[in-house]
mmCIF file with all atom_site columns, C-alpha atoms in Angstrom:
data_model
loop_
_atom_site.group_PDB
_atom_site.id
_atom_site.type_symbol
_atom_site.label_atom_id
_atom_site.label_alt_id
_atom_site.label_comp_id
_atom_site.label_asym_id
_atom_site.label_entity_id
_atom_site.label_seq_id
_atom_site.pdbx_PDB_ins_code
_atom_site.Cartn_x
_atom_site.Cartn_y
_atom_site.Cartn_z
_atom_site.occupancy
_atom_site.B_iso_or_equiv
_atom_site.pdbx_formal_charge
_atom_site.auth_seq_id
_atom_site.auth_comp_id
_atom_site.auth_asym_id
_atom_site.auth_atom_id
_atom_site.pdbx_PDB_model_num
ATOM 1   C CA . MET A 1 1   ? 155.981 -3.803  173.727 1.00 53.00 ? 101 MET A CA 1
ATOM 2   C CA . THR A 1 2   ? 155.512 -7.578  173.599 1.00 54.00 ? 102 THR A CA 1
ATOM 3   C CA . ASP A 1 3   ? 157.403 -10.518 174.865 1.00 55.00 ? 103 ASP A CA 1
ATOM 4   C CA . ASP A 1 4   ? 158.982 -12.868 172.327 1.00 59.00 ? 104 ASP A CA 1
ATOM 5   C CA . LEU A 1 5   ? 157.345 -15.927 173.775 1.00 61.00 ? 105 LEU A CA 1
ATOM 6   C CA . HIS A 1 6   ? 153.988 -14.404 174.546 1.00 58.00 ? 106 HIS A CA 1
ATOM 7   C CA . ASP A 1 7   ? 151.943 -11.965 172.613 1.00 62.00 ? 107 ASP A CA 1
ATOM 8   C CA . THR A 1 8   ? 150.754 -10.172 175.714 1.00 59.00 ? 108 THR A CA 1
ATOM 9   C CA . PRO A 1 9   ? 151.864 -6.617  176.086 1.00 59.00 ? 109 PRO A CA 1
ATOM 10  C CA . ARG A 1 10  ? 154.127 -5.770  178.975 1.00 59.00 ? 110 ARG A CA 1
ATOM 11  C CA . HIS A 1 11  ? 153.551 -2.633  180.959 1.00 55.00 ? 111 HIS A CA 1
ATOM 12  C CA . ALA A 1 12  ? 156.347 -0.315  181.601 1.00 55.00 ? 112 ALA A CA 1
ATOM 13  C CA . PRO A 1 13  ? 157.353 0.015   185.253 1.00 56.00 ? 113 PRO A CA 1
ATOM 14  C CA . ASP A 1 14  ? 156.123 3.592   185.109 1.00 60.00 ? 114 ASP A CA 1
ATOM 15  C CA . GLU A 1 15  ? 152.579 2.516   184.276 1.00 62.00 ? 115 GLU A CA 1
ATOM 16  C CA . THR A 1 16  ? 152.372 -0.016  187.147 1.00 58.00 ? 116 THR A CA 1
ATOM 17  C CA . LEU A 1 17  ? 153.508 2.672   189.593 1.00 57.00 ? 117 LEU A CA 1
ATOM 18  C CA . GLN A 1 18  ? 150.743 4.985   188.421 1.00 63.00 ? 118 GLN A CA 1
ATOM 19  C CA . ALA A 1 19  ? 148.154 2.216   188.748 1.00 59.00 ? 119 ALA A CA 1
ATOM 20  C CA . SER A 1 20  ? 149.180 1.488   192.349 1.00 58.00 ? 120 SER A CA 1
ATOM 21  C CA . GLU A 1 21  ? 148.993 5.209   193.191 1.00 60.00 ? 121 GLU A CA 1
ATOM 22  C CA . ARG A 1 22  ? 145.443 5.333   191.814 1.00 59.00 ? 122 ARG A CA 1
ATOM 23  C CA . ALA A 1 23  ? 144.487 2.329   193.932 1.00 55.00 ? 123 ALA A CA 1
ATOM 24  C CA . GLY A 1 24  ? 145.940 4.065   197.007 1.00 54.00 ? 124 GLY A CA 1
ATOM 25  C CA . ARG A 1 25  ? 143.884 7.176   196.282 1.00 56.00 ? 125 ARG A CA 1
ATOM 26  C CA . ARG A 1 26  ? 140.730 5.068   196.120 1.00 53.00 ? 126 ARG A CA 1
ATOM 27  C CA . LEU A 1 27  ? 141.394 3.712   199.614 1.00 51.00 ? 127 LEU A CA 1
ATOM 28  C CA . ARG A 1 28  ? 141.713 7.124   201.196 1.00 63.00 ? 128 ARG A CA 1
ATOM 29  C CA . PRO A 1 29  ? 138.093 8.205   200.585 1.00 69.00 ? 129 PRO A CA 1
ATOM 30  C CA . SER A 1 30  ? 136.816 4.915   201.991 1.00 80.00 ? 130 SER A CA 1
ATOM 31  C CA . ARG A 1 31  ? 138.829 5.452   205.192 1.00 82.00 ? 131 ARG A CA 1
ATOM 32  C CA . ARG A 1 32  ? 137.503 8.996   205.406 1.00 82.00 ? 132 ARG A CA 1
ATOM 33  C CA . ASN A 1 33  ? 133.949 7.714   204.934 1.00 86.00 ? 133 ASN A CA 1
ATOM 34  C CA . ALA A 1 34  ? 134.494 5.163   207.679 1.00 86.00 ? 134 ALA A CA 1
ATOM 35  C CA . VAL A 1 35  ? 135.684 7.859   210.077 1.00 87.00 ? 135 VAL A CA 1
ATOM 36  C CA . LEU A 1 36  ? 132.786 10.131  209.154 1.00 88.00 ? 136 LEU A CA 1
ATOM 37  C CA . GLY A 1 37  ? 130.335 7.253   209.594 1.00 88.00 ? 137 GLY A CA 1
ATOM 38  C CA . ALA A 1 38  ? 131.769 6.390   212.997 1.00 89.00 ? 138 ALA A CA 1
ATOM 39  C CA . GLY A 1 39  ? 131.527 10.054  214.019 1.00 89.00 ? 139 GLY A CA 1
ATOM 40  C CA . ALA A 1 40  ? 127.914 10.231  212.863 1.00 90.00 ? 140 ALA A CA 1
ATOM 41  C CA . LEU A 1 41  ? 127.078 7.102   214.851 1.00 89.00 ? 141 LEU A CA 1
ATOM 42  C CA . GLY A 1 42  ? 128.748 8.639   217.903 1.00 89.00 ? 142 GLY A CA 1
ATOM 43  C CA . ILE A 1 43  ? 126.644 11.793  217.572 1.00 92.00 ? 143 ILE A CA 1
ATOM 44  C CA . LEU A 1 44  ? 123.485 9.704   217.182 1.00 90.00 ? 144 LEU A CA 1
ATOM 45  C CA . ALA A 1 45  ? 124.401 7.712   220.290 1.00 89.00 ? 145 ALA A CA 1
ATOM 46  C CA . LEU A 1 46  ? 124.872 10.930  222.279 1.00 89.00 ? 146 LEU A CA 1
ATOM 47  C CA . GLY A 1 47  ? 121.523 12.216  221.041 1.00 88.00 ? 147 GLY A CA 1
ATOM 48  C CA . PHE A 1 48  ? 119.838 8.969   222.001 1.00 86.00 ? 148 PHE A CA 1
ATOM 49  C CA . ALA A 1 49  ? 121.377 9.051   225.486 1.00 86.00 ? 149 ALA A CA 1
ATOM 50  C CA . GLY A 1 50  ? 120.354 12.698  225.961 1.00 84.00 ? 150 GLY A CA 1
ATOM 51  C CA . GLY A 1 51  ? 116.816 11.968  224.818 1.00 84.00 ? 151 GLY A CA 1
ATOM 52  C CA . ALA A 1 52  ? 116.559 9.017   227.187 1.00 80.00 ? 152 ALA A CA 1
ATOM 53  C CA . ALA A 1 53  ? 117.770 11.164  230.085 1.00 79.00 ? 153 ALA A CA 1
ATOM 54  C CA . ALA A 1 54  ? 115.261 13.903  229.270 1.00 79.00 ? 154 ALA A CA 1
ATOM 55  C CA . TRP A 1 55  ? 112.435 11.390  228.980 1.00 73.00 ? 155 TRP A CA 1
ATOM 56  C CA . SER A 1 56  ? 113.216 9.795   232.345 1.00 69.00 ? 156 SER A CA 1
ATOM 57  C CA . ALA A 1 57  ? 113.409 13.221  233.994 1.00 67.00 ? 157 ALA A CA 1
ATOM 58  C CA . THR A 1 58  ? 109.888 14.065  232.841 1.00 66.00 ? 158 THR A CA 1
ATOM 59  C CA . GLN A 1 59  ? 108.303 10.877  234.165 1.00 60.00 ? 159 GLN A CA 1
ATOM 60  C CA . HIS A 1 60  ? 106.029 11.290  237.167 1.00 52.00 ? 160 HIS A CA 1
ATOM 61  C CA . ARG A 1 61  ? 107.372 10.164  240.459 1.00 53.00 ? 161 ARG A CA 1
ATOM 62  C CA . GLU A 1 62  ? 105.415 8.027   242.909 1.00 50.00 ? 162 GLU A CA 1
ATOM 63  C CA . ALA A 1 63  ? 102.449 9.915   244.388 1.00 47.00 ? 163 ALA A CA 1
ATOM 64  C CA . THR A 1 64  ? 103.240 11.309  247.807 1.00 70.00 ? 164 THR A CA 1
ATOM 65  C CA . PHE A 1 65  ? 100.965 13.061  250.224 1.00 75.00 ? 165 PHE A CA 1
ATOM 66  C CA . ASP A 1 66  ? 102.386 14.568  253.403 1.00 80.00 ? 166 ASP A CA 1
ATOM 67  C CA . ALA A 1 67  ? 100.029 13.157  256.014 1.00 79.00 ? 167 ALA A CA 1
ATOM 68  C CA . GLY A 1 68  ? 101.912 15.123  258.688 1.00 81.00 ? 168 GLY A CA 1
ATOM 69  C CA . LEU A 1 69  ? 101.001 18.473  257.137 1.00 85.00 ? 169 LEU A CA 1
ATOM 70  C CA . ALA A 1 70  ? 98.138  19.926  259.177 1.00 86.00 ? 170 ALA A CA 1
ATOM 71  C CA . THR A 1 71  ? 95.185  21.388  257.316 1.00 89.00 ? 171 THR A CA 1
ATOM 72  C CA . THR A 1 72  ? 94.667  25.139  257.592 1.00 89.00 ? 172 THR A CA 1
ATOM 73  C CA . PRO A 1 73  ? 91.221  26.741  257.726 1.00 90.00 ? 173 PRO A CA 1
ATOM 74  C CA . ILE A 1 74  ? 90.607  28.477  254.396 1.00 90.00 ? 174 ILE A CA 1
ATOM 75  C CA . SER A 1 75  ? 89.847  31.792  256.121 1.00 89.00 ? 175 SER A CA 1
ATOM 76  C CA . GLN A 1 76  ? 93.380  31.802  257.594 1.00 88.00 ? 176 GLN A CA 1
ATOM 77  C CA . LEU A 1 77  ? 95.298  31.181  254.340 1.00 88.00 ? 177 LEU A CA 1
ATOM 78  C CA . SER A 1 78  ? 98.146  33.572  253.616 1.00 84.00 ? 178 SER A CA 1
ATOM 79  C CA . ASN A 1 79  ? 101.176 33.376  251.357 1.00 82.00 ? 179 ASN A CA 1
ATOM 80  C CA . ALA A 1 80  ? 103.033 30.446  252.838 1.00 71.00 ? 180 ALA A CA 1
ATOM 81  C CA . SER A 1 81  ? 105.497 27.775  251.846 1.00 71.00 ? 181 SER A CA 1
ATOM 82  C CA . ALA A 1 82  ? 103.227 24.735  252.069 1.00 82.00 ? 182 ALA A CA 1
ATOM 83  C CA . VAL A 1 83  ? 99.605  24.489  253.172 1.00 90.00 ? 183 VAL A CA 1
ATOM 84  C CA . GLY A 1 84  ? 96.834  21.953  253.199 1.00 91.00 ? 184 GLY A CA 1
ATOM 85  C CA . ILE A 1 85  ? 93.089  22.566  253.105 1.00 93.00 ? 185 ILE A CA 1
ATOM 86  C CA . ALA A 1 86  ? 90.149  20.216  253.476 1.00 94.00 ? 186 ALA A CA 1
ATOM 87  C CA . GLY A 1 87  ? 86.599  20.677  252.279 1.00 95.00 ? 187 GLY A CA 1
ATOM 88  C CA . GLU A 1 88  ? 84.084  19.978  249.544 1.00 96.00 ? 188 GLU A CA 1
ATOM 89  C CA . VAL A 1 89  ? 84.372  20.874  245.889 1.00 95.00 ? 189 VAL A CA 1
ATOM 90  C CA . ALA A 1 90  ? 81.802  23.625  245.303 1.00 95.00 ? 190 ALA A CA 1
ATOM 91  C CA . GLU A 1 91  ? 82.424  24.572  241.651 1.00 93.00 ? 191 GLU A CA 1
ATOM 92  C CA . ILE A 1 92  ? 84.700  23.563  238.768 1.00 92.00 ? 192 ILE A CA 1
ATOM 93  C CA . TYR A 1 93  ? 86.140  25.948  236.153 1.00 90.00 ? 193 TYR A CA 1
ATOM 94  C CA . GLY A 1 94  ? 88.344  24.020  233.703 1.00 88.00 ? 194 GLY A CA 1
ATOM 95  C CA . ASN A 1 95  ? 91.606  23.330  235.510 1.00 89.00 ? 195 ASN A CA 1
ATOM 96  C CA . LYS A 1 96  ? 90.525  25.286  238.597 1.00 92.00 ? 196 LYS A CA 1
ATOM 97  C CA . PHE A 1 97  ? 87.959  24.460  241.254 1.00 94.00 ? 197 PHE A CA 1
ATOM 98  C CA . VAL A 1 98  ? 86.549  26.046  244.397 1.00 95.00 ? 198 VAL A CA 1
ATOM 99  C CA . VAL A 1 99  ? 86.847  24.266  247.754 1.00 96.00 ? 199 VAL A CA 1
ATOM 100 C CA . SER A 1 100 ? 84.563  25.259  250.624 1.00 95.00 ? 200 SER A CA 1
ATOM 101 C CA . ASP A 1 101 ? 85.162  24.299  254.245 1.00 93.00 ? 201 ASP A CA 1
ATOM 102 C CA . GLY A 1 102 ? 81.826  25.728  255.422 1.00 90.00 ? 202 GLY A CA 1
ATOM 103 C CA . ALA A 1 103 ? 83.281  29.048  256.600 1.00 91.00 ? 203 ALA A CA 1
ATOM 104 C CA . ALA A 1 104 ? 85.195  30.212  253.529 1.00 93.00 ? 204 ALA A CA 1
ATOM 105 C CA . LYS A 1 105 ? 86.096  29.271  249.971 1.00 93.00 ? 205 LYS A CA 1
ATOM 106 C CA . ALA A 1 106 ? 89.408  28.924  248.132 1.00 93.00 ? 206 ALA A CA 1
ATOM 107 C CA . LEU A 1 107 ? 90.226  28.731  244.432 1.00 94.00 ? 207 LEU A CA 1
ATOM 108 C CA . VAL A 1 108 ? 92.503  25.785  243.659 1.00 93.00 ? 208 VAL A CA 1
ATOM 109 C CA . GLU A 1 109 ? 94.638  25.758  240.499 1.00 92.00 ? 209 GLU A CA 1
ATOM 110 C CA . THR A 1 110 ? 95.627  22.298  239.240 1.00 90.00 ? 210 THR A CA 1
ATOM 111 C CA . GLY A 1 111 ? 97.651  23.032  236.093 1.00 85.00 ? 211 GLY A CA 1
ATOM 112 C CA . ARG A 1 112 ? 97.487  20.719  233.102 1.00 83.00 ? 212 ARG A CA 1
ATOM 113 C CA . ALA A 1 113 ? 96.350  17.717  235.129 1.00 82.00 ? 213 ALA A CA 1
ATOM 114 C CA . GLY A 1 114 ? 92.996  19.336  235.829 1.00 82.00 ? 214 GLY A CA 1
ATOM 115 C CA . GLU A 1 115 ? 92.193  20.443  232.289 1.00 83.00 ? 215 GLU A CA 1
ATOM 116 C CA . GLY A 1 116 ? 88.777  19.237  231.258 1.00 80.00 ? 216 GLY A CA 1
ATOM 117 C CA . GLY A 1 117 ? 87.452  19.391  234.831 1.00 78.00 ? 217 GLY A CA 1
ATOM 118 C CA . LYS A 1 118 ? 87.635  15.622  235.405 1.00 83.00 ? 218 LYS A CA 1
ATOM 119 C CA . LEU A 1 119 ? 90.114  15.581  238.303 1.00 89.00 ? 219 LEU A CA 1
ATOM 120 C CA . VAL A 1 120 ? 87.428  16.210  240.949 1.00 93.00 ? 220 VAL A CA 1
ATOM 121 C CA . THR A 1 121 ? 83.627  16.249  241.044 1.00 92.00 ? 221 THR A CA 1
ATOM 122 C CA . VAL A 1 122 ? 81.245  18.774  242.600 1.00 93.00 ? 222 VAL A CA 1
ATOM 123 C CA . GLY A 1 123 ? 80.309  17.769  246.149 1.00 94.00 ? 223 GLY A CA 1
ATOM 124 C CA . GLU A 1 124 ? 83.385  15.531  246.599 1.00 94.00 ? 224 GLU A CA 1
ATOM 125 C CA . SER A 1 125 ? 85.241  15.743  249.930 1.00 95.00 ? 225 SER A CA 1
ATOM 126 C CA . ILE A 1 126 ? 88.961  16.292  249.339 1.00 95.00 ? 226 ILE A CA 1
ATOM 127 C CA . THR A 1 127 ? 92.162  17.418  250.986 1.00 94.00 ? 227 THR A CA 1
ATOM 128 C CA . VAL A 1 128 ? 94.443  19.583  248.851 1.00 93.00 ? 228 VAL A CA 1
ATOM 129 C CA . GLN A 1 129 ? 98.099  20.301  249.531 1.00 91.00 ? 229 GLN A CA 1
ATOM 130 C CA . GLY A 1 130 ? 100.104 22.948  247.746 1.00 89.00 ? 230 GLY A CA 1
ATOM 131 C CA . ARG A 1 131 ? 101.358 26.507  247.863 1.00 89.00 ? 231 ARG A CA 1
ATOM 132 C CA . PHE A 1 132 ? 99.027  29.465  248.462 1.00 89.00 ? 232 PHE A CA 1
ATOM 133 C CA . ARG A 1 133 ? 100.199 32.421  246.390 1.00 86.00 ? 233 ARG A CA 1
ATOM 134 C CA . ASP A 1 134 ? 98.534  35.317  244.575 1.00 82.00 ? 234 ASP A CA 1
ATOM 135 C CA . GLY A 1 135 ? 95.048  34.368  245.811 1.00 84.00 ? 235 GLY A CA 1
ATOM 136 C CA . PHE A 1 136 ? 95.232  30.774  244.489 1.00 88.00 ? 236 PHE A CA 1
ATOM 137 C CA . LEU A 1 137 ? 96.131  27.506  246.108 1.00 90.00 ? 237 LEU A CA 1
ATOM 138 C CA . HIS A 1 138 ? 98.519  25.995  243.536 1.00 90.00 ? 238 HIS A CA 1
ATOM 139 C CA . ALA A 1 139 ? 97.843  22.315  244.184 1.00 90.00 ? 239 ALA A CA 1
ATOM 140 C CA . SER A 1 140 ? 100.628 19.749  244.309 1.00 89.00 ? 240 SER A CA 1
ATOM 141 C CA . ALA A 1 141 ? 98.559  16.803  245.608 1.00 91.00 ? 241 ALA A CA 1
ATOM 142 C CA . ILE A 1 142 ? 94.898  15.962  246.083 1.00 92.00 ? 242 ILE A CA 1
ATOM 143 C CA . ARG A 1 143 ? 93.628  13.198  248.380 1.00 93.00 ? 243 ARG A CA 1
ATOM 144 C CA . HIS A 1 144 ? 90.113  12.052  247.609 1.00 93.00 ? 244 HIS A CA 1
ATOM 145 C CA . ALA A 1 145 ? 87.615  10.568  250.094 1.00 92.00 ? 245 ALA A CA 1
ATOM 146 C CA . ASP A 1 146 ? 88.498  7.044   248.879 1.00 93.00 ? 246 ASP A CA 1
ATOM 147 C CA . GLN A 1 147 ? 92.164  7.741   249.884 1.00 90.00 ? 247 GLN A CA 1
ATOM 148 C CA . ARG A 1 148 ? 93.245  7.916   246.218 1.00 90.00 ? 248 ARG A CA 1
ATOM 149 C CA . ILE A 1 149 ? 96.012  10.481  245.736 1.00 89.00 ? 249 ILE A CA 1
ATOM 150 C CA . ASP A 1 150 ? 96.543  12.542  242.597 1.00 89.00 ? 250 ASP A CA 1
ATOM 151 C CA . GLU A 1 151 ? 100.055 13.982  242.388 1.00 88.00 ? 251 GLU A CA 1
ATOM 152 C CA . LEU A 1 152 ? 100.148 17.137  240.273 1.00 85.00 ? 252 LEU A CA 1
ATOM 153 C CA . ASP A 1 153 ? 103.051 18.832  238.565 1.00 75.00 ? 253 ASP A CA 1
ATOM 154 C CA . PRO A 1 154 ? 104.359 21.726  240.633 1.00 63.00 ? 254 PRO A CA 1
ATOM 155 C CA . PRO A 1 155 ? 103.488 25.204  239.393 1.00 56.00 ? 255 PRO A CA 1
ATOM 156 C CA . PRO A 1 156 ? 106.182 27.067  237.476 1.00 56.00 ? 256 PRO A CA 1
ATOM 157 C CA . PRO A 1 157 ? 108.320 29.496  239.457 1.00 58.00 ? 257 PRO A CA 1
ATOM 158 C CA . PRO A 1 158 ? 107.190 33.113  239.396 1.00 57.00 ? 258 PRO A CA 1
ATOM 159 C CA . HIS A 1 159 ? 108.544 35.120  236.477 1.00 58.00 ? 259 HIS A CA 1
ATOM 160 C CA . ARG A 1 160 ? 110.887 37.868  237.655 1.00 62.00 ? 260 ARG A CA 1
ATOM 161 C CA . GLY A 1 161 ? 112.051 39.259  234.326 1.00 61.00 ? 261 GLY A CA 1
ATOM 162 C CA . PRO A 1 162 ? 112.085 42.881  233.172 1.00 64.00 ? 262 PRO A CA 1
ATOM 163 C CA . GLY A 1 163 ? 108.727 44.583  233.310 1.00 59.00 ? 263 GLY A CA 1
ATOM 164 C CA . HIS A 1 164 ? 107.351 42.273  236.026 1.00 55.00 ? 264 HIS A CA 1
ATOM 165 C CA . GLY A 1 165 ? 106.968 42.903  239.709 1.00 53.00 ? 265 GLY A CA 1
ATOM 166 C CA . ALA A 1 166 ? 107.417 46.269  241.384 1.00 53.00 ? 266 ALA A CA 1
ATOM 167 C CA . ARG A 1 167 ? 108.197 49.048  238.978 1.00 51.00 ? 267 ARG A CA 1
ATOM 168 C CA . ASP A 1 168 ? 111.041 51.445  239.560 1.00 49.00 ? 268 ASP A CA 1
ATOM 169 C CA . ALA A 1 169 ? 109.415 54.832  240.047 1.00 49.00 ? 269 ALA A CA 1
ATOM 170 C CA . GLY A 1 170 ? 112.732 56.623  240.359 1.00 46.00 ? 270 GLY A CA 1
ATOM 171 C CA . PRO A 1 171 ? 113.831 58.677  243.368 1.00 48.00 ? 271 PRO A CA 1
ATOM 172 C CA . ALA A 1 172 ? 111.583 58.623  246.408 1.00 47.00 ? 272 ALA A CA 1
ATOM 173 C CA . THR A 1 173 ? 111.322 62.417  246.556 1.00 46.00 ? 273 THR A CA 1
ATOM 174 C CA . LEU A 1 174 ? 108.635 64.326  244.712 1.00 47.00 ? 274 LEU A CA 1
ATOM 175 C CA . GLU A 1 175 ? 110.732 67.416  244.132 1.00 51.00 ? 275 GLU A CA 1
ATOM 176 C CA . ALA A 1 176 ? 112.115 68.082  240.680 1.00 51.00 ? 276 ALA A CA 1
ATOM 177 C CA . PRO A 1 177 ? 115.913 68.195  240.436 1.00 52.00 ? 277 PRO A CA 1
ATOM 178 C CA . ALA A 1 178 ? 117.438 71.685  240.365 1.00 56.00 ? 278 ALA A CA 1
ATOM 179 C CA . ASP A 1 179 ? 119.061 70.958  236.948 1.00 56.00 ? 279 ASP A CA 1
ATOM 180 C CA . ALA A 1 180 ? 115.690 70.183  235.329 1.00 51.00 ? 280 ALA A CA 1
ATOM 181 C CA . ASN A 1 181 ? 115.024 73.820  234.327 1.00 50.00 ? 281 ASN A CA 1
#
């Protein structure tokens, strides 16, 4: 259909309505994409914040050495909450070393910090603080003769899952139950 004055075709009102509906449909996906993009950015921001919190939690704190903790002779060590020993490094075995105070020796476990055997040297005078458990002194701090302090990561807590620790042997009596026959 053409206009008398112009040779341009005129669209029927029905066609212009359909064109505007198509344009409206094109806008909807872009809004949806914007919302999805904003949601994805929000999730990334939460992941970044969580990662930053985890990173800061794993950073080593300032080295501390409890100067008020009295040293215990190695021969008197027993499972205790916190102990300190002083002596010379006698031997090194990877991340463990032996400290001798002249009367007795103790095996000191240093965890990952002592891997490679470079934390202490044989013959060095040191003071070690930590927790004595299961025949080892699990070191938490080492003070060297030059007053340098190495703070070590604490040992992991003991595992108390199934199959560990004291086993359940059943009833305390040795007699067989009467129903067993």
